[in-house]
Amino acid sequence: MQKIIKLNTGKKNGLYDITSLVVGFVKTSGVQTGLASVYARGSTAAIMIQENWDESVQNDVVTLLARLIPAGVWEHDHQDNNGDAHLKAGIVGASETIPVVDGKLGLSTWQNIFFCEFDGPRAGREVVVTVIEDK
Amino acid sequence: MQKIIKLNTGKKNGLYDITSLVVGFVKTSGVQTGLASVYARGSTAAIMIQENWDESVQNDVVTLLARLIPAGVWEHDHQDNNGDAHLKAGIVGASETIPVVDGKLGLSTWQNIFFCEFDGPRAGREVVVTVIEDK
Amino acid sequence: MQKIIKLNTGKKNGLYDITSLVVGFVKTSGVQTGLASVYARGSTAAIMIQENWDESVQNDVVTLLARLIPAGVWEHDHQDNNGDAHLKAGIVGASETIPVVDGKLGLSTWQNIFFCEFDGPRAGREVVVTVIEDK
């Protein structure tokens, strides 16, 4: 089964928790054992598994990436002025594949699924969730 | 088929080779063509495909991540004092998906599968291996 | 269905666009809904989803990784003198999993699939593409 999650982002750089949407879709699918693939459509966005106790780790992710990949110094900036956003997306990666175990998404207690926006705000960002059953 | 590998880690930061466990499970599954998903449960751990001729590359991974993501300077440190561990896990990523080719895990000669510990030592770390057949 | 793409690389560090090969194979497979796994065989290579309007982002990826992971300062260099290549491959990652939506690869407009070479030139690099149908 497949579902496209749409979301609007309000920040230039920010992490958006989509865990409950993916968990709900896995439940709806009825799959007991298998895989849930989560894919960010957009070359300035990514998917990251991360803690969500509070916003601290999410803020730290944005801070870290800004330090490692500063804005305004890339060849691509002459074109779109968002070279840093593409590089952040490439390093974090567009996809994560999470097991479905006993009918539930196999995240650990502190793992949540985040859509990472690196060139917002954007309306209509898309994440494709695909659940495959192991038959 | 699905299997949960449990392992204990002895270092604060270290890579642990789990290749033989995954290779063995793929063989047991009998799958000829498909995918093997390897997923680290834990938001301070990750999965990396890497060489294992000796320990040099593993040591270099730990050194590199310590340089790029120093400890003790993150907002999350006020909470758990392990902000660097979460960031390392997020950058490396929780999952890798490896093809099963002709009944065998499709690693190249020098590719091994490592569980990356960034906040050890820990007992009972879990890796979920899911093998899906292409029917 | 599974296919092994072979390619030769001409640069020490470079990104090679394999999108059309993967798109074509998904079409050939006839799969309507499912997953396409793209996997780089080789511990000094990786797969990255990235824009391909022109070569600017690809050049920026090479520049960024050279800054973050300089050559010649790693323990592994005493062995093979390619420690940086292994580290780049580990950080970018060997696999990406892309949804198949309505019979087509679910990339967004600006997303392309790149094989990342970090220790070229090499002949006969291999990428395994596996397409799994959601039945």
PDB file of N, CA, C and O in Angstrom, chain B residues 44-115:
ATOM      1  N   THR B  44      20.627   6.821  18.940  1.00  0.00           N
ATOM      2  CA  THR B  44      22.056   7.148  19.051  1.00  0.00           C
ATOM      3  C   THR B  44      22.907   6.043  18.413  1.00  0.00           C
ATOM      4  O   THR B  44      24.049   5.816  18.810  1.00  0.00           O
ATOM      5  N   ALA B  45      22.333   5.373  17.441  1.00  0.00           N
ATOM      6  CA  ALA B  45      23.022   4.289  16.733  1.00  0.00           C
ATOM      7  C   ALA B  45      22.679   4.378  15.255  1.00  0.00           C
ATOM      8  O   ALA B  45      21.758   5.095  14.867  1.00  0.00           O
ATOM      9  N   ALA B  46      23.423   3.654  14.430  1.00  0.00           N
ATOM     10  CA  ALA B  46      23.201   3.726  12.989  1.00  0.00           C
ATOM     11  C   ALA B  46      23.763   2.480  12.312  1.00  0.00           C
ATOM     12  O   ALA B  46      24.394   1.639  12.967  1.00  0.00           O
ATOM     13  N   ILE B  47      23.498   2.372  11.014  1.00  0.00           N
ATOM     14  CA  ILE B  47      24.052   1.286  10.186  1.00  0.00           C
ATOM     15  C   ILE B  47      24.931   1.905   9.102  1.00  0.00           C
ATOM     16  O   ILE B  47      24.535   2.866   8.442  1.00  0.00           O
ATOM     17  N   MET B  48      26.133   1.363   8.940  1.00  0.00           N
ATOM     18  CA  MET B  48      27.021   1.821   7.866  1.00  0.00           C
ATOM     19  C   MET B  48      27.614   0.622   7.129  1.00  0.00           C
ATOM     20  O   MET B  48      28.053  -0.337   7.744  1.00  0.00           O
ATOM     21  N   ILE B  49      27.620   0.717   5.792  1.00  0.00           N
ATOM     22  CA  ILE B  49      28.334  -0.254   4.962  1.00  0.00           C
ATOM     23  C   ILE B  49      29.764   0.252   4.833  1.00  0.00           C
ATOM     24  O   ILE B  49      29.982   1.399   4.442  1.00  0.00           O
ATOM     25  N   GLN B  50      30.734  -0.604   5.154  1.00  0.00           N
ATOM     26  CA  GLN B  50      32.119  -0.124   5.180  1.00  0.00           C
ATOM     27  C   GLN B  50      33.091  -1.299   5.074  1.00  0.00           C
ATOM     28  O   GLN B  50      32.700  -2.438   5.298  1.00  0.00           O
ATOM     29  N   GLU B  51      34.330  -0.987   4.742  1.00  0.00           N
ATOM     30  CA  GLU B  51      35.364  -2.024   4.631  1.00  0.00           C
ATOM     31  C   GLU B  51      35.776  -2.552   6.003  1.00  0.00           C
ATOM     32  O   GLU B  51      35.760  -1.834   6.989  1.00  0.00           O
ATOM     33  N   ASN B  52      36.159  -3.850   6.027  1.00  0.00           N
ATOM     34  CA  ASN B  52      36.650  -4.441   7.269  1.00  0.00           C
ATOM     35  C   ASN B  52      37.889  -5.291   7.046  1.00  0.00           C
ATOM     36  O   ASN B  52      37.971  -6.436   7.506  1.00  0.00           O
ATOM     37  N   TRP B  53      38.853  -4.754   6.301  1.00  0.00           N
ATOM     38  CA  TRP B  53      40.125  -5.471   6.131  1.00  0.00           C
ATOM     39  C   TRP B  53      40.860  -5.527   7.474  1.00  0.00           C
ATOM     40  O   TRP B  53      41.359  -6.562   7.905  1.00  0.00           O
ATOM     41  N   ASP B  54      40.910  -4.375   8.138  1.00  0.00           N
ATOM     42  CA  ASP B  54      41.400  -4.315   9.507  1.00  0.00           C
ATOM     43  C   ASP B  54      40.588  -3.223  10.202  1.00  0.00           C
ATOM     44  O   ASP B  54      39.564  -2.797   9.681  1.00  0.00           O
ATOM     45  N   GLU B  55      41.035  -2.765  11.360  1.00  0.00           N
ATOM     46  CA  GLU B  55      40.216  -1.801  12.100  1.00  0.00           C
ATOM     47  C   GLU B  55      40.454  -0.345  11.682  1.00  0.00           C
ATOM     48  O   GLU B  55      39.867   0.566  12.254  1.00  0.00           O
ATOM     49  N   SER B  56      41.312  -0.127  10.683  1.00  0.00           N
ATOM     50  CA  SER B  56      41.692   1.256  10.379  1.00  0.00           C
ATOM     51  C   SER B  56      40.504   2.116   9.942  1.00  0.00           C
ATOM     52  O   SER B  56      40.319   3.224  10.454  1.00  0.00           O
ATOM     53  N   VAL B  57      39.688   1.625   9.028  1.00  0.00           N
ATOM     54  CA  VAL B  57      38.574   2.449   8.552  1.00  0.00           C
ATOM     55  C   VAL B  57      37.567   2.684   9.685  1.00  0.00           C
ATOM     56  O   VAL B  57      37.037   3.786   9.837  1.00  0.00           O
ATOM     57  N   GLN B  58      37.346   1.674  10.482  1.00  0.00           N
ATOM     58  CA  GLN B  58      36.428   1.836  11.624  1.00  0.00           C
ATOM     59  C   GLN B  58      36.933   2.929  12.573  1.00  0.00           C
ATOM     60  O   GLN B  58      36.159   3.771  13.035  1.00  0.00           O
ATOM     61  N   ASN B  59      38.218   2.899  12.859  1.00  0.00           N
ATOM     62  CA  ASN B  59      38.792   3.952  13.707  1.00  0.00           C
ATOM     63  C   ASN B  59      38.655   5.321  13.043  1.00  0.00           C
ATOM     64  O   ASN B  59      38.355   6.316  13.713  1.00  0.00           O
ATOM     65  N   ASP B  60      38.883   5.356  11.734  1.00  0.00           N
ATOM     66  CA  ASP B  60      38.781   6.630  11.004  1.00  0.00           C
ATOM     67  C   ASP B  60      37.354   7.178  11.022  1.00  0.00           C
ATOM     68  O   ASP B  60      37.159   8.396  11.088  1.00  0.00           O
ATOM     69  N   VAL B  61      36.364   6.298  10.959  1.00  0.00           N
ATOM     70  CA  VAL B  61      34.961   6.747  11.042  1.00  0.00           C
ATOM     71  C   VAL B  61      34.721   7.438  12.383  1.00  0.00           C
ATOM     72  O   VAL B  61      34.133   8.530  12.440  1.00  0.00           O
ATOM     73  N   VAL B  62      35.198   6.833  13.449  1.00  0.00           N
ATOM     74  CA  VAL B  62      35.018   7.420  14.785  1.00  0.00           C
ATOM     75  C   VAL B  62      35.749   8.767  14.885  1.00  0.00           C
ATOM     76  O   VAL B  62      35.204   9.755  15.396  1.00  0.00           O
ATOM     77  N   THR B  63      36.971   8.814  14.352  1.00  0.00           N
ATOM     78  CA  THR B  63      37.760  10.054  14.370  1.00  0.00           C
ATOM     79  C   THR B  63      37.080  11.159  13.566  1.00  0.00           C
ATOM     80  O   THR B  63      36.957  12.309  14.026  1.00  0.00           O
ATOM     81  N   LEU B  64      36.635  10.824  12.369  1.00  0.00           N
ATOM     82  CA  LEU B  64      35.971  11.808  11.509  1.00  0.00           C
ATOM     83  C   LEU B  64      34.740  12.393  12.190  1.00  0.00           C
ATOM     84  O   LEU B  64      34.569  13.620  12.232  1.00  0.00           O
ATOM     85  N   LEU B  65      33.898  11.517  12.712  1.00  0.00           N
ATOM     86  CA  LEU B  65      32.651  12.003  13.317  1.00  0.00           C
ATOM     87  C   LEU B  65      32.914  12.841  14.559  1.00  0.00           C
ATOM     88  O   LEU B  65      32.201  13.815  14.819  1.00  0.00           O
ATOM     89  N   ALA B  66      33.962  12.507  15.300  1.00  0.00           N
ATOM     90  CA  ALA B  66      34.318  13.319  16.472  1.00  0.00           C
ATOM     91  C   ALA B  66      34.791  14.713  16.059  1.00  0.00           C
ATOM     92  O   ALA B  66      34.551  15.701  16.764  1.00  0.00           O
ATOM     93  N   ARG B  67      35.442  14.804  14.909  1.00  0.00           N
ATOM     94  CA  ARG B  67      35.899  16.112  14.413  1.00  0.00           C
ATOM     95  C   ARG B  67      34.729  16.946  13.891  1.00  0.00           C
ATOM     96  O   ARG B  67      34.642  18.144  14.147  1.00  0.00           O
ATOM     97  N   LEU B  68      33.862  16.302  13.121  1.00  0.00           N
ATOM     98  CA  LEU B  68      32.747  17.035  12.505  1.00  0.00           C
ATOM     99  C   LEU B  68      31.670  17.384  13.527  1.00  0.00           C
ATOM    100  O   LEU B  68      31.000  18.412  13.405  1.00  0.00           O
ATOM    101  N   ILE B  69      31.495  16.520  14.516  1.00  0.00           N
ATOM    102  CA  ILE B  69      30.397  16.659  15.477  1.00  0.00           C
ATOM    103  C   ILE B  69      30.965  16.531  16.889  1.00  0.00           C
ATOM    104  O   ILE B  69      30.846  15.486  17.538  1.00  0.00           O
ATOM    105  N   PRO B  70      31.615  17.591  17.385  1.00  0.00           N
ATOM    106  CA  PRO B  70      32.235  17.502  18.714  1.00  0.00           C
ATOM    107  C   PRO B  70      31.189  17.314  19.812  1.00  0.00           C
ATOM    108  O   PRO B  70      30.028  17.698  19.644  1.00  0.00           O
ATOM    109  N   ALA B  71      31.619  16.727  20.925  1.00  0.00           N
ATOM    110  CA  ALA B  71      30.726  16.520  22.062  1.00  0.00           C
ATOM    111  C   ALA B  71      30.656  17.786  22.924  1.00  0.00           C
ATOM    112  O   ALA B  71      31.596  18.592  22.947  1.00  0.00           O
ATOM    113  N   GLY B  72      29.543  17.972  23.588  1.00  0.00           N
ATOM    114  CA  GLY B  72      29.462  18.980  24.635  1.00  0.00           C
ATOM    115  C   GLY B  72      29.054  20.372  24.230  1.00  0.00           C
ATOM    116  O   GLY B  72      29.059  21.285  25.060  1.00  0.00           O
ATOM    117  N   VAL B  73      28.675  20.561  22.979  1.00  0.00           N
ATOM    118  CA  VAL B  73      28.357  21.922  22.517  1.00  0.00           C
ATOM    119  C   VAL B  73      26.931  22.047  21.980  1.00  0.00           C
ATOM    120  O   VAL B  73      26.607  22.992  21.257  1.00  0.00           O
ATOM    121  N   TRP B  74      26.057  21.111  22.359  1.00  0.00           N
ATOM    122  CA  TRP B  74      24.723  21.062  21.747  1.00  0.00           C
ATOM    123  C   TRP B  74      23.631  21.402  22.749  1.00  0.00           C
ATOM    124  O   TRP B  74      23.768  21.166  23.944  1.00  0.00           O
ATOM    125  N   GLU B  75      22.536  21.930  22.227  1.00  0.00           N
ATOM    126  CA  GLU B  75      21.375  22.255  23.078  1.00  0.00           C
ATOM    127  C   GLU B  75      20.898  21.021  23.834  1.00  0.00           C
ATOM    128  O   GLU B  75      20.548  21.100  25.010  1.00  0.00           O
ATOM    129  N   HIS B  76      20.901  19.887  23.159  1.00  0.00           N
ATOM    130  CA  HIS B  76      20.424  18.645  23.774  1.00  0.00           C
ATOM    131  C   HIS B  76      21.310  18.188  24.938  1.00  0.00           C
ATOM    132  O   HIS B  76      20.868  17.369  25.771  1.00  0.00           O
ATOM    133  N   ASP B  77      22.538  18.669  24.996  1.00  0.00           N
ATOM    134  CA  ASP B  77      23.443  18.260  26.086  1.00  0.00           C
ATOM    135  C   ASP B  77      22.928  18.688  27.460  1.00  0.00           C
ATOM    136  O   ASP B  77      23.253  18.053  28.467  1.00  0.00           O
ATOM    137  N   HIS B  78      22.126  19.749  27.500  1.00  0.00           N
ATOM    138  CA  HIS B  78      21.561  20.189  28.776  1.00  0.00           C
ATOM    139  C   HIS B  78      20.584  19.157  29.331  1.00  0.00           C
ATOM    140  O   HIS B  78      20.244  19.177  30.504  1.00  0.00           O
ATOM    141  N   GLN B  79      20.135  18.277  28.425  1.00  0.00           N
ATOM    142  CA  GLN B  79      19.146  17.275  28.806  1.00  0.00           C
ATOM    143  C   GLN B  79      19.816  15.934  29.114  1.00  0.00           C
ATOM    144  O   GLN B  79      19.729  15.428  30.221  1.00  0.00           O
ATOM    145  N   ASP B  80      20.507  15.391  28.119  1.00  0.00           N
ATOM    146  CA  ASP B  80      21.056  14.033  28.247  1.00  0.00           C
ATOM    147  C   ASP B  80      22.568  13.965  28.111  1.00  0.00           C
ATOM    148  O   ASP B  80      23.146  12.885  28.251  1.00  0.00           O
ATOM    149  N   ASN B  81      23.184  15.068  27.756  1.00  0.00           N
ATOM    150  CA  ASN B  81      24.630  15.111  27.531  1.00  0.00           C
ATOM    151  C   ASN B  81      25.097  14.148  26.440  1.00  0.00           C
ATOM    152  O   ASN B  81      26.225  13.638  26.498  1.00  0.00           O
ATOM    153  N   ASN B  82      24.226  13.887  25.476  1.00  0.00           N
ATOM    154  CA  ASN B  82      24.615  13.011  24.363  1.00  0.00           C
ATOM    155  C   ASN B  82      24.154  13.567  23.010  1.00  0.00           C
ATOM    156  O   ASN B  82      23.846  12.803  22.087  1.00  0.00           O
ATOM    157  N   GLY B  83      24.141  14.891  22.920  1.00  0.00           N
ATOM    158  CA  GLY B  83      23.715  15.526  21.662  1.00  0.00           C
ATOM    159  C   GLY B  83      24.524  15.055  20.468  1.00  0.00           C
ATOM    160  O   GLY B  83      23.973  14.809  19.391  1.00  0.00           O
ATOM    161  N   ASP B  84      25.830  14.911  20.656  1.00  0.00           N
ATOM    162  CA  ASP B  84      26.680  14.459  19.549  1.00  0.00           C
ATOM    163  C   ASP B  84      26.275  13.076  19.054  1.00  0.00           C
ATOM    164  O   ASP B  84      26.306  12.807  17.848  1.00  0.00           O
ATOM    165  N   ALA B  85      25.882  12.209  19.971  1.00  0.00           N
ATOM    166  CA  ALA B  85      25.496  10.844  19.592  1.00  0.00           C
ATOM    167  C   ALA B  85      24.253  10.856  18.696  1.00  0.00           C
ATOM    168  O   ALA B  85      24.184  10.135  17.699  1.00  0.00           O
ATOM    169  N   HIS B  86      23.273  11.679  19.054  1.00  0.00           N
ATOM    170  CA  HIS B  86      22.062  11.788  18.225  1.00  0.00           C
ATOM    171  C   HIS B  86      22.394  12.331  16.830  1.00  0.00           C
ATOM    172  O   HIS B  86      21.864  11.860  15.821  1.00  0.00           O
ATOM    173  N   LEU B  87      23.268  13.321  16.793  1.00  0.00           N
ATOM    174  CA  LEU B  87      23.609  13.935  15.505  1.00  0.00           C
ATOM    175  C   LEU B  87      24.382  12.967  14.607  1.00  0.00           C
ATOM    176  O   LEU B  87      24.119  12.873  13.402  1.00  0.00           O
ATOM    177  N   LYS B  88      25.321  12.237  15.202  1.00  0.00           N
ATOM    178  CA  LYS B  88      26.059  11.233  14.424  1.00  0.00           C
ATOM    179  C   LYS B  88      25.089  10.191  13.848  1.00  0.00           C
ATOM    180  O   LYS B  88      25.198   9.806  12.677  1.00  0.00           O
ATOM    181  N   ALA B  89      24.163   9.740  14.684  1.00  0.00           N
ATOM    182  CA  ALA B  89      23.185   8.739  14.237  1.00  0.00           C
ATOM    183  C   ALA B  89      22.340   9.282  13.087  1.00  0.00           C
ATOM    184  O   ALA B  89      22.071   8.577  12.107  1.00  0.00           O
ATOM    185  N   GLY B  90      21.931  10.539  13.201  1.00  0.00           N
ATOM    186  CA  GLY B  90      21.089  11.138  12.159  1.00  0.00           C
ATOM    187  C   GLY B  90      21.801  11.287  10.840  1.00  0.00           C
ATOM    188  O   GLY B  90      21.213  11.088   9.767  1.00  0.00           O
ATOM    189  N   ILE B  91      23.081  11.634  10.898  1.00  0.00           N
ATOM    190  CA  ILE B  91      23.851  11.834   9.666  1.00  0.00           C
ATOM    191  C   ILE B  91      24.179  10.503   8.988  1.00  0.00           C
ATOM    192  O   ILE B  91      24.074  10.372   7.770  1.00  0.00           O
ATOM    193  N   VAL B  92      24.582   9.506   9.775  1.00  0.00           N
ATOM    194  CA  VAL B  92      24.917   8.202   9.178  1.00  0.00           C
ATOM    195  C   VAL B  92      23.645   7.490   8.713  1.00  0.00           C
ATOM    196  O   VAL B  92      23.626   6.903   7.624  1.00  0.00           O
ATOM    197  N   GLY B  93      22.604   7.534   9.528  1.00  0.00           N
ATOM    198  CA  GLY B  93      21.330   6.954   9.111  1.00  0.00           C
ATOM    199  C   GLY B  93      21.056   5.596   9.713  1.00  0.00           C
ATOM    200  O   GLY B  93      21.955   4.763   9.874  1.00  0.00           O
ATOM    201  N   ALA B  94      19.781   5.344  10.021  1.00  0.00           N
ATOM    202  CA  ALA B  94      19.375   4.144  10.748  1.00  0.00           C
ATOM    203  C   ALA B  94      19.264   2.908   9.864  1.00  0.00           C
ATOM    204  O   ALA B  94      19.248   1.788  10.380  1.00  0.00           O
ATOM    205  N   SER B  95      19.157   3.089   8.552  1.00  0.00           N
ATOM    206  CA  SER B  95      18.868   1.931   7.694  1.00  0.00           C
ATOM    207  C   SER B  95      19.760   1.847   6.463  1.00  0.00           C
ATOM    208  O   SER B  95      20.187   2.863   5.921  1.00  0.00           O
ATOM    209  N   GLU B  96      20.032   0.627   6.060  1.00  0.00           N
ATOM    210  CA  GLU B  96      20.607   0.348   4.745  1.00  0.00           C
ATOM    211  C   GLU B  96      19.828  -0.817   4.146  1.00  0.00           C
ATOM    212  O   GLU B  96      19.424  -1.729   4.870  1.00  0.00           O
ATOM    213  N   THR B  97      19.618  -0.760   2.844  1.00  0.00           N
ATOM    214  CA  THR B  97      18.885  -1.822   2.160  1.00  0.00           C
ATOM    215  C   THR B  97      19.807  -2.443   1.124  1.00  0.00           C
ATOM    216  O   THR B  97      20.328  -1.745   0.247  1.00  0.00           O
ATOM    217  N   ILE B  98      20.031  -3.733   1.262  1.00  0.00           N
ATOM    218  CA  ILE B  98      21.039  -4.442   0.462  1.00  0.00           C
ATOM    219  C   ILE B  98      20.344  -5.488  -0.406  1.00  0.00           C
ATOM    220  O   ILE B  98      19.490  -6.222   0.089  1.00  0.00           O
ATOM    221  N   PRO B  99      20.696  -5.586  -1.678  1.00  0.00           N
ATOM    222  CA  PRO B  99      20.024  -6.583  -2.515  1.00  0.00           C
ATOM    223  C   PRO B  99      20.435  -8.005  -2.170  1.00  0.00           C
ATOM    224  O   PRO B  99      21.567  -8.256  -1.747  1.00  0.00           O
ATOM    225  N   VAL B 100      19.503  -8.926  -2.362  1.00  0.00           N
ATOM    226  CA  VAL B 100      19.811 -10.358  -2.328  1.00  0.00           C
ATOM    227  C   VAL B 100      19.879 -10.812  -3.786  1.00  0.00           C
ATOM    228  O   VAL B 100      18.925 -10.641  -4.540  1.00  0.00           O
ATOM    229  N   VAL B 101      21.047 -11.323  -4.172  1.00  0.00           N
ATOM    230  CA  VAL B 101      21.319 -11.685  -5.569  1.00  0.00           C
ATOM    231  C   VAL B 101      21.703 -13.168  -5.626  1.00  0.00           C
ATOM    232  O   VAL B 101      22.661 -13.584  -4.964  1.00  0.00           O
ATOM    233  N   ASP B 102      20.948 -13.949  -6.376  1.00  0.00           N
ATOM    234  CA  ASP B 102      21.252 -15.387  -6.519  1.00  0.00           C
ATOM    235  C   ASP B 102      21.393 -16.074  -5.159  1.00  0.00           C
ATOM    236  O   ASP B 102      22.323 -16.863  -4.940  1.00  0.00           O
ATOM    237  N   GLY B 103      20.497 -15.732  -4.254  1.00  0.00           N
ATOM    238  CA  GLY B 103      20.471 -16.400  -2.954  1.00  0.00           C
ATOM    239  C   GLY B 103      21.488 -15.920  -1.946  1.00  0.00           C
ATOM    240  O   GLY B 103      21.573 -16.462  -0.841  1.00  0.00           O
ATOM    241  N   LYS B 104      22.254 -14.904  -2.336  1.00  0.00           N
ATOM    242  CA  LYS B 104      23.284 -14.396  -1.422  1.00  0.00           C
ATOM    243  C   LYS B 104      23.148 -12.884  -1.234  1.00  0.00           C
ATOM    244  O   LYS B 104      22.668 -12.179  -2.134  1.00  0.00           O
ATOM    245  N   LEU B 105      23.613 -12.394  -0.109  1.00  0.00           N
ATOM    246  CA  LEU B 105      23.627 -10.958   0.127  1.00  0.00           C
ATOM    247  C   LEU B 105      24.584 -10.315  -0.874  1.00  0.00           C
ATOM    248  O   LEU B 105      25.729 -10.743  -1.013  1.00  0.00           O
ATOM    249  N   GLY B 106      24.105  -9.246  -1.551  1.00  0.00           N
ATOM    250  CA  GLY B 106      24.843  -8.683  -2.668  1.00  0.00           C
ATOM    251  C   GLY B 106      25.929  -7.688  -2.322  1.00  0.00           C
ATOM    252  O   GLY B 106      26.160  -6.729  -3.073  1.00  0.00           O
ATOM    253  N   LEU B 107      26.622  -7.899  -1.215  1.00  0.00           N
ATOM    254  CA  LEU B 107      27.751  -7.048  -0.855  1.00  0.00           C
ATOM    255  C   LEU B 107      28.896  -7.269  -1.837  1.00  0.00           C
ATOM    256  O   LEU B 107      29.074  -8.370  -2.352  1.00  0.00           O
ATOM    257  N   SER B 108      29.700  -6.234  -2.050  1.00  0.00           N
ATOM    258  CA  SER B 108      30.923  -6.435  -2.826  1.00  0.00           C
ATOM    259  C   SER B 108      32.007  -7.002  -1.907  1.00  0.00           C
ATOM    260  O   SER B 108      31.813  -7.129  -0.697  1.00  0.00           O
ATOM    261  N   THR B 109      33.137  -7.331  -2.499  1.00  0.00           N
ATOM    262  CA  THR B 109      34.210  -8.005  -1.754  1.00  0.00           C
ATOM    263  C   THR B 109      34.584  -7.291  -0.463  1.00  0.00           C
ATOM    264  O   THR B 109      34.792  -7.924   0.570  1.00  0.00           O
ATOM    265  N   TRP B 110      34.655  -5.965  -0.524  1.00  0.00           N
ATOM    266  CA  TRP B 110      35.148  -5.227   0.631  1.00  0.00           C
ATOM    267  C   TRP B 110      34.048  -4.560   1.457  1.00  0.00           C
ATOM    268  O   TRP B 110      34.330  -3.764   2.340  1.00  0.00           O
ATOM    269  N   GLN B 111      32.806  -4.851   1.137  1.00  0.00           N
ATOM    270  CA  GLN B 111      31.713  -4.252   1.916  1.00  0.00           C
ATOM    271  C   GLN B 111      31.301  -5.158   3.074  1.00  0.00           C
ATOM    272  O   GLN B 111      31.025  -6.339   2.869  1.00  0.00           O
ATOM    273  N   ASN B 112      31.265  -4.584   4.244  1.00  0.00           N
ATOM    274  CA  ASN B 112      30.723  -5.252   5.420  1.00  0.00           C
ATOM    275  C   ASN B 112      29.641  -4.370   6.020  1.00  0.00           C
ATOM    276  O   ASN B 112      29.551  -3.182   5.719  1.00  0.00           O
ATOM    277  N   ILE B 113      28.822  -4.953   6.882  1.00  0.00           N
ATOM    278  CA  ILE B 113      27.729  -4.222   7.515  1.00  0.00           C
ATOM    279  C   ILE B 113      28.101  -3.967   8.973  1.00  0.00           C
ATOM    280  O   ILE B 113      28.410  -4.897   9.711  1.00  0.00           O
ATOM    281  N   PHE B 114      28.068  -2.699   9.354  1.00  0.00           N
ATOM    282  CA  PHE B 114      28.432  -2.343  10.722  1.00  0.00           C
ATOM    283  C   PHE B 114      27.269  -1.696  11.475  1.00  0.00           C
ATOM    284  O   PHE B 114      26.580  -0.818  10.931  1.00  0.00           O
ATOM    285  N   PHE B 115      27.102  -2.129  12.726  1.00  0.00           N
ATOM    286  CA  PHE B 115      26.280  -1.398  13.674  1.00  0.00           C
ATOM    287  C   PHE B 115      27.169  -0.330  14.285  1.00  0.00           C
ATOM    288  O   PHE B 115      28.244  -0.639  14.815  1.00  0.00           O
TER     289      PHE B 115
END
